[in-house]
Amino acid sequence: MPSFADFDRRNYRIVDVAAGYDGWAPTYEQTVMDEMDLALLDRLHHPDWSGVRRAADLGCGTGRTGAWLRERGIQRIDGVDVSAGMLARARERGVHTTLAEADVRDTGLAGGAYDLVISSLIDEHLDDLAPYYAETWRLTAPGGMCVTVSYHPQFMMVTGMPTHYTPEAGEPVAISTHLHLISEQISAASAAGWVLTEMAEALVDDAWIAAKPKWAELRGYPFTLALVWSRP
């Protein structure tokens, strides 16, 4: 399978995930747009959000996804993240029932306890998807669902852009980034037992180009990808 290093055009200094997001936490909300992930969640036909009683928010970050879930009436939301800095921001937001510092591949959450497991913009930090999908399966009750939002592999390959941020003083810093083809997602999830229920893609459109004029040459390219999985 291709490696992101084969496409990287930026060659920024690379840091690990926890250190990277600790450094990004103070400015994360100002640099990540809802169109990247939350707008894509709005387009999904599944799951029935109103029927979700308990959700696990893996890689919960500053609580953006948790807030979106809370607005849809989900009362119990347990979040985990590997970054203490991001968790501090999530605690300030106050939308999660519980928050814990943990790896999304080994969350420490109760098995079979969730109607929904959701992750947004985290899988590019995993070198292997199999442990992640195995953990989401362990957490989910029969009949539950898993929703993932990812950077589209085509976007990553065309732009050669790693997940990165710019500290207040200094050069941009890349957070360890991995490339996963859609076929890798399907293979890893299917091996864990998941059944693909829905897929949606967001494209670079006029709204994005208005916000980021340098992206004009990317008009029409896929940007992010949402996958919805069902547990029989």
PDB file of C-alpha atoms in Angstrom:
ATOM      1  CA  MET A   1       0.000   0.000   0.000  1.00  0.00           C
ATOM      2  CA  PRO A   2       1.231   3.558  -0.663  1.00  0.00           C
ATOM      3  CA  SER A   3       2.722   5.579   2.146  1.00  0.00           C
ATOM      4  CA  PHE A   4       1.961   9.243   2.763  1.00  0.00           C
ATOM      5  CA  ALA A   5       5.709   9.863   2.682  1.00  0.00           C
ATOM      6  CA  ASP A   6       5.569   9.050  -1.036  1.00  0.00           C
ATOM      7  CA  PHE A   7       3.360  12.117  -1.593  1.00  0.00           C
ATOM      8  CA  ASP A   8       4.468  14.565   1.109  1.00  0.00           C
ATOM      9  CA  ARG A   9       5.252  17.929  -0.517  1.00  0.00           C
ATOM     10  CA  ARG A  10       5.724  19.958   2.649  1.00  0.00           C
ATOM     11  CA  ASN A  11       8.493  18.110   4.486  1.00  0.00           C
ATOM     12  CA  TYR A  12       7.625  19.789   7.763  1.00  0.00           C
ATOM     13  CA  ARG A  13       9.155  18.688  11.031  1.00  0.00           C
ATOM     14  CA  ILE A  14       7.047  15.756  12.305  1.00  0.00           C
ATOM     15  CA  VAL A  15       5.888  15.259  15.880  1.00  0.00           C
ATOM     16  CA  ASP A  16       3.855  12.477  17.452  1.00  0.00           C
ATOM     17  CA  VAL A  17       0.107  12.716  17.839  1.00  0.00           C
ATOM     18  CA  ALA A  18      -0.093  13.623  21.529  1.00  0.00           C
ATOM     19  CA  ALA A  19       2.595  16.302  21.300  1.00  0.00           C
ATOM     20  CA  GLY A  20       1.158  17.675  18.069  1.00  0.00           C
ATOM     21  CA  TYR A  21      -2.362  18.107  19.350  1.00  0.00           C
ATOM     22  CA  ASP A  22      -1.163  19.452  22.683  1.00  0.00           C
ATOM     23  CA  GLY A  23       0.582  22.176  20.713  1.00  0.00           C
ATOM     24  CA  TRP A  24      -2.377  22.765  18.389  1.00  0.00           C
ATOM     25  CA  ALA A  25      -5.058  22.793  21.104  1.00  0.00           C
ATOM     26  CA  PRO A  26      -5.012  26.574  21.800  1.00  0.00           C
ATOM     27  CA  THR A  27      -5.758  27.458  18.149  1.00  0.00           C
ATOM     28  CA  TYR A  28      -7.488  24.307  16.873  1.00  0.00           C
ATOM     29  CA  GLU A  29     -10.998  25.785  16.925  1.00  0.00           C
ATOM     30  CA  GLN A  30      -9.858  28.731  14.794  1.00  0.00           C
ATOM     31  CA  THR A  31      -8.247  26.592  12.096  1.00  0.00           C
ATOM     32  CA  VAL A  32     -10.659  23.670  11.589  1.00  0.00           C
ATOM     33  CA  MET A  33     -13.823  24.477   9.654  1.00  0.00           C
ATOM     34  CA  ASP A  34     -17.156  22.719  10.163  1.00  0.00           C
ATOM     35  CA  GLU A  35     -17.297  21.979   6.432  1.00  0.00           C
ATOM     36  CA  MET A  36     -14.477  19.503   6.934  1.00  0.00           C
ATOM     37  CA  ASP A  37     -16.513  17.080   9.029  1.00  0.00           C
ATOM     38  CA  LEU A  38     -19.677  18.348  10.736  1.00  0.00           C
ATOM     39  CA  ALA A  39     -21.275  19.438   7.460  1.00  0.00           C
ATOM     40  CA  LEU A  40     -20.633  15.959   6.110  1.00  0.00           C
ATOM     41  CA  LEU A  41     -22.307  14.405   9.157  1.00  0.00           C
ATOM     42  CA  ASP A  42     -25.331  16.597   8.421  1.00  0.00           C
ATOM     43  CA  ARG A  43     -25.677  14.917   5.025  1.00  0.00           C
ATOM     44  CA  LEU A  44     -25.818  11.357   6.293  1.00  0.00           C
ATOM     45  CA  HIS A  45     -29.036   9.340   6.242  1.00  0.00           C
ATOM     46  CA  HIS A  46     -27.729   6.974   8.909  1.00  0.00           C
ATOM     47  CA  PRO A  47     -27.729   6.536  11.806  1.00  0.00           C
ATOM     48  CA  ASP A  48     -30.990   7.797  13.267  1.00  0.00           C
ATOM     49  CA  TRP A  49     -29.341  10.210  15.693  1.00  0.00           C
ATOM     50  CA  SER A  50     -32.530  10.565  17.729  1.00  0.00           C
ATOM     51  CA  GLY A  51     -32.403   6.852  18.527  1.00  0.00           C
ATOM     52  CA  VAL A  52     -28.878   6.919  19.961  1.00  0.00           C
ATOM     53  CA  ARG A  53     -28.832   6.569  23.733  1.00  0.00           C
ATOM     54  CA  ARG A  54     -25.104   6.309  24.336  1.00  0.00           C
ATOM     55  CA  ALA A  55     -22.188   7.331  22.112  1.00  0.00           C
ATOM     56  CA  ALA A  56     -18.428   6.897  22.297  1.00  0.00           C
ATOM     57  CA  ASP A  57     -16.545   9.846  20.779  1.00  0.00           C
ATOM     58  CA  LEU A  58     -13.086   8.512  19.934  1.00  0.00           C
ATOM     59  CA  GLY A  59     -10.427  11.118  19.344  1.00  0.00           C
ATOM     60  CA  CYS A  60     -12.862  13.651  20.761  1.00  0.00           C
ATOM     61  CA  GLY A  61     -10.444  16.568  20.542  1.00  0.00           C
ATOM     62  CA  THR A  62     -11.858  19.882  21.749  1.00  0.00           C
ATOM     63  CA  GLY A  63     -15.404  18.508  21.775  1.00  0.00           C
ATOM     64  CA  ARG A  64     -16.635  19.731  18.391  1.00  0.00           C
ATOM     65  CA  THR A  65     -18.188  16.375  17.464  1.00  0.00           C
ATOM     66  CA  GLY A  66     -19.509  15.910  20.985  1.00  0.00           C
ATOM     67  CA  ALA A  67     -21.294  19.260  20.794  1.00  0.00           C
ATOM     68  CA  TRP A  68     -22.801  18.280  17.429  1.00  0.00           C
ATOM     69  CA  LEU A  69     -24.081  15.020  18.947  1.00  0.00           C
ATOM     70  CA  ARG A  70     -25.485  16.813  21.988  1.00  0.00           C
ATOM     71  CA  GLU A  71     -27.418  19.170  19.713  1.00  0.00           C
ATOM     72  CA  ARG A  72     -29.107  16.095  18.255  1.00  0.00           C
ATOM     73  CA  GLY A  73     -30.368  14.984  21.623  1.00  0.00           C
ATOM     74  CA  ILE A  74     -27.764  12.343  22.537  1.00  0.00           C
ATOM     75  CA  GLN A  75     -27.541  12.429  26.317  1.00  0.00           C
ATOM     76  CA  ARG A  76     -24.642  10.075  27.134  1.00  0.00           C
ATOM     77  CA  ILE A  77     -21.394  10.846  25.305  1.00  0.00           C
ATOM     78  CA  ASP A  78     -18.112   9.371  26.528  1.00  0.00           C
ATOM     79  CA  GLY A  79     -15.001  10.882  24.961  1.00  0.00           C
ATOM     80  CA  VAL A  80     -11.405   9.736  24.763  1.00  0.00           C
ATOM     81  CA  ASP A  81      -8.350  11.416  23.312  1.00  0.00           C
ATOM     82  CA  VAL A  82      -4.618  10.887  23.495  1.00  0.00           C
ATOM     83  CA  SER A  83      -3.916  14.624  23.917  1.00  0.00           C
ATOM     84  CA  ALA A  84      -4.216  16.151  27.384  1.00  0.00           C
ATOM     85  CA  GLY A  85      -4.310  19.602  25.808  1.00  0.00           C
ATOM     86  CA  MET A  86      -7.313  18.769  23.639  1.00  0.00           C
ATOM     87  CA  LEU A  87      -9.095  17.101  26.563  1.00  0.00           C
ATOM     88  CA  ALA A  88      -8.673  20.270  28.609  1.00  0.00           C
ATOM     89  CA  ARG A  89     -10.525  22.183  25.893  1.00  0.00           C
ATOM     90  CA  ALA A  90     -13.221  19.517  25.758  1.00  0.00           C
ATOM     91  CA  ARG A  91     -13.713  19.774  29.529  1.00  0.00           C
ATOM     92  CA  GLU A  92     -14.204  23.532  29.187  1.00  0.00           C
ATOM     93  CA  ARG A  93     -16.899  22.876  26.567  1.00  0.00           C
ATOM     94  CA  GLY A  94     -18.711  20.533  28.943  1.00  0.00           C
ATOM     95  CA  VAL A  95     -20.699  18.411  26.478  1.00  0.00           C
ATOM     96  CA  HIS A  96     -19.274  14.990  27.338  1.00  0.00           C
ATOM     97  CA  THR A  97     -20.527  12.781  30.147  1.00  0.00           C
ATOM     98  CA  THR A  98     -17.016  11.443  30.751  1.00  0.00           C
ATOM     99  CA  LEU A  99     -13.600  12.209  29.295  1.00  0.00           C
ATOM    100  CA  ALA A 100     -10.483  10.062  29.487  1.00  0.00           C
ATOM    101  CA  GLU A 101      -6.944  10.233  28.170  1.00  0.00           C
ATOM    102  CA  ALA A 102      -6.592   7.071  26.097  1.00  0.00           C
ATOM    103  CA  ASP A 103      -5.688   5.676  22.699  1.00  0.00           C
ATOM    104  CA  VAL A 104      -8.597   5.116  20.303  1.00  0.00           C
ATOM    105  CA  ARG A 105      -7.296   1.570  19.768  1.00  0.00           C
ATOM    106  CA  ASP A 106      -7.435   0.756  23.477  1.00  0.00           C
ATOM    107  CA  THR A 107      -9.965   3.085  25.046  1.00  0.00           C
ATOM    108  CA  GLY A 108     -10.650   1.404  28.368  1.00  0.00           C
ATOM    109  CA  LEU A 109     -14.377   2.026  27.820  1.00  0.00           C
ATOM    110  CA  ALA A 110     -16.925  -0.670  28.586  1.00  0.00           C
ATOM    111  CA  GLY A 111     -17.460  -3.294  25.892  1.00  0.00           C
ATOM    112  CA  GLY A 112     -20.842  -3.583  24.194  1.00  0.00           C
ATOM    113  CA  ALA A 113     -22.091  -0.411  25.885  1.00  0.00           C
ATOM    114  CA  TYR A 114     -22.653   1.928  22.932  1.00  0.00           C
ATOM    115  CA  ASP A 115     -25.279   2.433  20.237  1.00  0.00           C
ATOM    116  CA  LEU A 116     -22.817   4.605  18.336  1.00  0.00           C
ATOM    117  CA  VAL A 117     -19.055   4.951  18.050  1.00  0.00           C
ATOM    118  CA  ILE A 118     -17.897   8.005  16.132  1.00  0.00           C
ATOM    119  CA  SER A 119     -14.520   9.435  15.094  1.00  0.00           C
ATOM    120  CA  SER A 120     -13.647  12.510  13.092  1.00  0.00           C
ATOM    121  CA  LEU A 121     -10.354  13.231  11.338  1.00  0.00           C
ATOM    122  CA  ILE A 122      -8.225  10.834  13.346  1.00  0.00           C
ATOM    123  CA  ASP A 123      -7.545   7.756  11.239  1.00  0.00           C
ATOM    124  CA  GLU A 124      -4.716   9.464   9.327  1.00  0.00           C
ATOM    125  CA  HIS A 125      -2.750   9.207  12.568  1.00  0.00           C
ATOM    126  CA  LEU A 126      -3.066   5.409  12.736  1.00  0.00           C
ATOM    127  CA  ASP A 127      -0.480   3.307  10.934  1.00  0.00           C
ATOM    128  CA  ASP A 128      -2.832   0.302  10.971  1.00  0.00           C
ATOM    129  CA  LEU A 129      -6.628   0.543  10.883  1.00  0.00           C
ATOM    130  CA  ALA A 130      -7.311  -2.995  12.117  1.00  0.00           C
ATOM    131  CA  PRO A 131      -6.891  -2.273  15.862  1.00  0.00           C
ATOM    132  CA  TYR A 132      -9.154   0.774  15.590  1.00  0.00           C
ATOM    133  CA  TYR A 133     -11.988  -1.123  13.920  1.00  0.00           C
ATOM    134  CA  ALA A 134     -11.565  -4.022  16.335  1.00  0.00           C
ATOM    135  CA  GLU A 135     -11.950  -1.609  19.254  1.00  0.00           C
ATOM    136  CA  THR A 136     -15.026   0.079  17.767  1.00  0.00           C
ATOM    137  CA  TRP A 137     -16.582  -3.380  17.315  1.00  0.00           C
ATOM    138  CA  ARG A 138     -15.791  -4.272  20.931  1.00  0.00           C
ATOM    139  CA  LEU A 139     -17.443  -1.108  22.193  1.00  0.00           C
ATOM    140  CA  THR A 140     -20.637  -1.363  20.159  1.00  0.00           C
ATOM    141  CA  ALA A 141     -23.765  -3.299  21.087  1.00  0.00           C
ATOM    142  CA  PRO A 142     -25.427  -5.536  18.459  1.00  0.00           C
ATOM    143  CA  GLY A 143     -27.411  -3.320  16.116  1.00  0.00           C
ATOM    144  CA  GLY A 144     -25.130  -0.365  16.805  1.00  0.00           C
ATOM    145  CA  MET A 145     -23.241   1.753  14.294  1.00  0.00           C
ATOM    146  CA  CYS A 146     -19.800   3.234  13.728  1.00  0.00           C
ATOM    147  CA  VAL A 147     -19.306   6.518  11.861  1.00  0.00           C
ATOM    148  CA  THR A 148     -15.905   7.734  10.707  1.00  0.00           C
ATOM    149  CA  VAL A 149     -14.979  10.967   8.950  1.00  0.00           C
ATOM    150  CA  SER A 150     -11.593  10.965   7.244  1.00  0.00           C
ATOM    151  CA  TYR A 151      -9.515  13.026   4.894  1.00  0.00           C
ATOM    152  CA  HIS A 152     -10.092  11.587   1.450  1.00  0.00           C
ATOM    153  CA  PRO A 153      -7.021   9.647   0.289  1.00  0.00           C
ATOM    154  CA  GLN A 154      -7.197  11.294  -3.132  1.00  0.00           C
ATOM    155  CA  PHE A 155      -6.954  14.727  -1.514  1.00  0.00           C
ATOM    156  CA  MET A 156      -3.932  13.650   0.498  1.00  0.00           C
ATOM    157  CA  MET A 157      -2.225  12.213  -2.566  1.00  0.00           C
ATOM    158  CA  VAL A 158      -2.933  15.199  -4.823  1.00  0.00           C
ATOM    159  CA  THR A 159      -1.971  17.898  -2.320  1.00  0.00           C
ATOM    160  CA  GLY A 160       0.789  16.082  -0.441  1.00  0.00           C
ATOM    161  CA  MET A 161      -0.460  17.932   2.633  1.00  0.00           C
ATOM    162  CA  PRO A 162       0.025  16.326   6.063  1.00  0.00           C
ATOM    163  CA  THR A 163      -2.102  17.185   9.070  1.00  0.00           C
ATOM    164  CA  HIS A 164      -0.278  20.211  10.425  1.00  0.00           C
ATOM    165  CA  TYR A 165      -0.513  23.415  12.419  1.00  0.00           C
ATOM    166  CA  THR A 166       1.588  26.533  12.879  1.00  0.00           C
ATOM    167  CA  PRO A 167       2.644  27.462  16.425  1.00  0.00           C
ATOM    168  CA  GLU A 168       2.416  31.106  17.460  1.00  0.00           C
ATOM    169  CA  ALA A 169       6.129  31.417  16.895  1.00  0.00           C
ATOM    170  CA  GLY A 170       7.841  29.154  14.420  1.00  0.00           C
ATOM    171  CA  GLU A 171       7.455  27.062  11.297  1.00  0.00           C
ATOM    172  CA  PRO A 172       4.542  24.714  10.526  1.00  0.00           C
ATOM    173  CA  VAL A 173       4.662  21.369  12.318  1.00  0.00           C
ATOM    174  CA  ALA A 174       3.300  18.126  10.854  1.00  0.00           C
ATOM    175  CA  ILE A 175       1.555  15.585  13.048  1.00  0.00           C
ATOM    176  CA  SER A 176       2.445  11.997  12.142  1.00  0.00           C
ATOM    177  CA  THR A 177       0.270  11.277   9.081  1.00  0.00           C
ATOM    178  CA  HIS A 178      -0.620   8.012   7.323  1.00  0.00           C
ATOM    179  CA  LEU A 179      -2.428   7.421   4.051  1.00  0.00           C
ATOM    180  CA  HIS A 180      -5.274   4.880   3.921  1.00  0.00           C
ATOM    181  CA  LEU A 181      -7.015   3.948   0.697  1.00  0.00           C
ATOM    182  CA  ILE A 182     -10.774   3.443   0.826  1.00  0.00           C
ATOM    183  CA  SER A 183     -10.146  -0.234   0.142  1.00  0.00           C
ATOM    184  CA  GLU A 184      -8.037  -0.389   3.317  1.00  0.00           C
ATOM    185  CA  GLN A 185     -10.894   1.087   5.304  1.00  0.00           C
ATOM    186  CA  ILE A 186     -13.349  -1.447   3.916  1.00  0.00           C
ATOM    187  CA  SER A 187     -10.999  -4.389   4.402  1.00  0.00           C
ATOM    188  CA  ALA A 188     -10.121  -3.498   7.994  1.00  0.00           C
ATOM    189  CA  ALA A 189     -13.704  -2.753   9.019  1.00  0.00           C
ATOM    190  CA  SER A 190     -15.098  -5.836   7.303  1.00  0.00           C
ATOM    191  CA  ALA A 191     -12.505  -8.047   8.972  1.00  0.00           C
ATOM    192  CA  ALA A 192     -13.737  -6.745  12.331  1.00  0.00           C
ATOM    193  CA  GLY A 193     -17.323  -7.625  11.413  1.00  0.00           C
ATOM    194  CA  TRP A 194     -18.656  -4.244  10.255  1.00  0.00           C
ATOM    195  CA  VAL A 195     -21.026  -3.910   7.291  1.00  0.00           C
ATOM    196  CA  LEU A 196     -20.810  -0.762   5.155  1.00  0.00           C
ATOM    197  CA  THR A 197     -24.163   1.043   5.227  1.00  0.00           C
ATOM    198  CA  GLU A 198     -23.454   4.465   3.731  1.00  0.00           C
ATOM    199  CA  MET A 199     -20.643   6.529   2.237  1.00  0.00           C
ATOM    200  CA  ALA A 200     -20.535  10.261   1.532  1.00  0.00           C
ATOM    201  CA  GLU A 201     -17.826  12.503   0.116  1.00  0.00           C
ATOM    202  CA  ALA A 202     -17.321  16.254   0.412  1.00  0.00           C
ATOM    203  CA  LEU A 203     -15.842  18.102  -2.558  1.00  0.00           C
ATOM    204  CA  VAL A 204     -13.829  21.305  -2.728  1.00  0.00           C
ATOM    205  CA  ASP A 205     -16.532  23.777  -3.766  1.00  0.00           C
ATOM    206  CA  ASP A 206     -17.075  27.535  -4.084  1.00  0.00           C
ATOM    207  CA  ALA A 207     -17.521  27.955  -0.328  1.00  0.00           C
ATOM    208  CA  TRP A 208     -14.167  26.328   0.331  1.00  0.00           C
ATOM    209  CA  ILE A 209     -12.442  28.365  -2.349  1.00  0.00           C
ATOM    210  CA  ALA A 210     -13.917  31.579  -0.917  1.00  0.00           C
ATOM    211  CA  ALA A 211     -12.329  30.671   2.416  1.00  0.00           C
ATOM    212  CA  LYS A 212      -9.119  29.344   0.862  1.00  0.00           C
ATOM    213  CA  PRO A 213      -8.541  31.000  -2.546  1.00  0.00           C
ATOM    214  CA  LYS A 214      -5.317  29.037  -3.072  1.00  0.00           C
ATOM    215  CA  TRP A 215      -7.486  25.912  -3.396  1.00  0.00           C
ATOM    216  CA  ALA A 216      -9.035  27.095  -6.684  1.00  0.00           C
ATOM    217  CA  GLU A 217      -7.045  24.518  -8.629  1.00  0.00           C
ATOM    218  CA  LEU A 218      -8.593  21.803  -6.432  1.00  0.00           C
ATOM    219  CA  ARG A 219     -12.191  22.680  -7.325  1.00  0.00           C
ATOM    220  CA  GLY A 220     -14.244  19.495  -7.617  1.00  0.00           C
ATOM    221  CA  TYR A 221     -11.708  17.231  -5.914  1.00  0.00           C
ATOM    222  CA  PRO A 222     -12.929  15.084  -3.007  1.00  0.00           C
ATOM    223  CA  PHE A 223     -11.803  16.481   0.337  1.00  0.00           C
ATOM    224  CA  THR A 224     -13.275  14.428   3.168  1.00  0.00           C
ATOM    225  CA  LEU A 225     -15.055  11.095   3.385  1.00  0.00           C
ATOM    226  CA  ALA A 226     -17.687   9.733   5.768  1.00  0.00           C
ATOM    227  CA  LEU A 227     -18.220   5.991   6.218  1.00  0.00           C
ATOM    228  CA  VAL A 228     -21.133   4.524   8.169  1.00  0.00           C
ATOM    229  CA  TRP A 229     -20.840   0.959   9.434  1.00  0.00           C
ATOM    230  CA  SER A 230     -23.527  -1.285  10.929  1.00  0.00           C
ATOM    231  CA  ARG A 231     -23.062  -4.102  13.412  1.00  0.00           C
ATOM    232  CA  PRO A 232     -25.448  -6.992  12.636  1.00  0.00           C
TER     233      PRO A 232
END
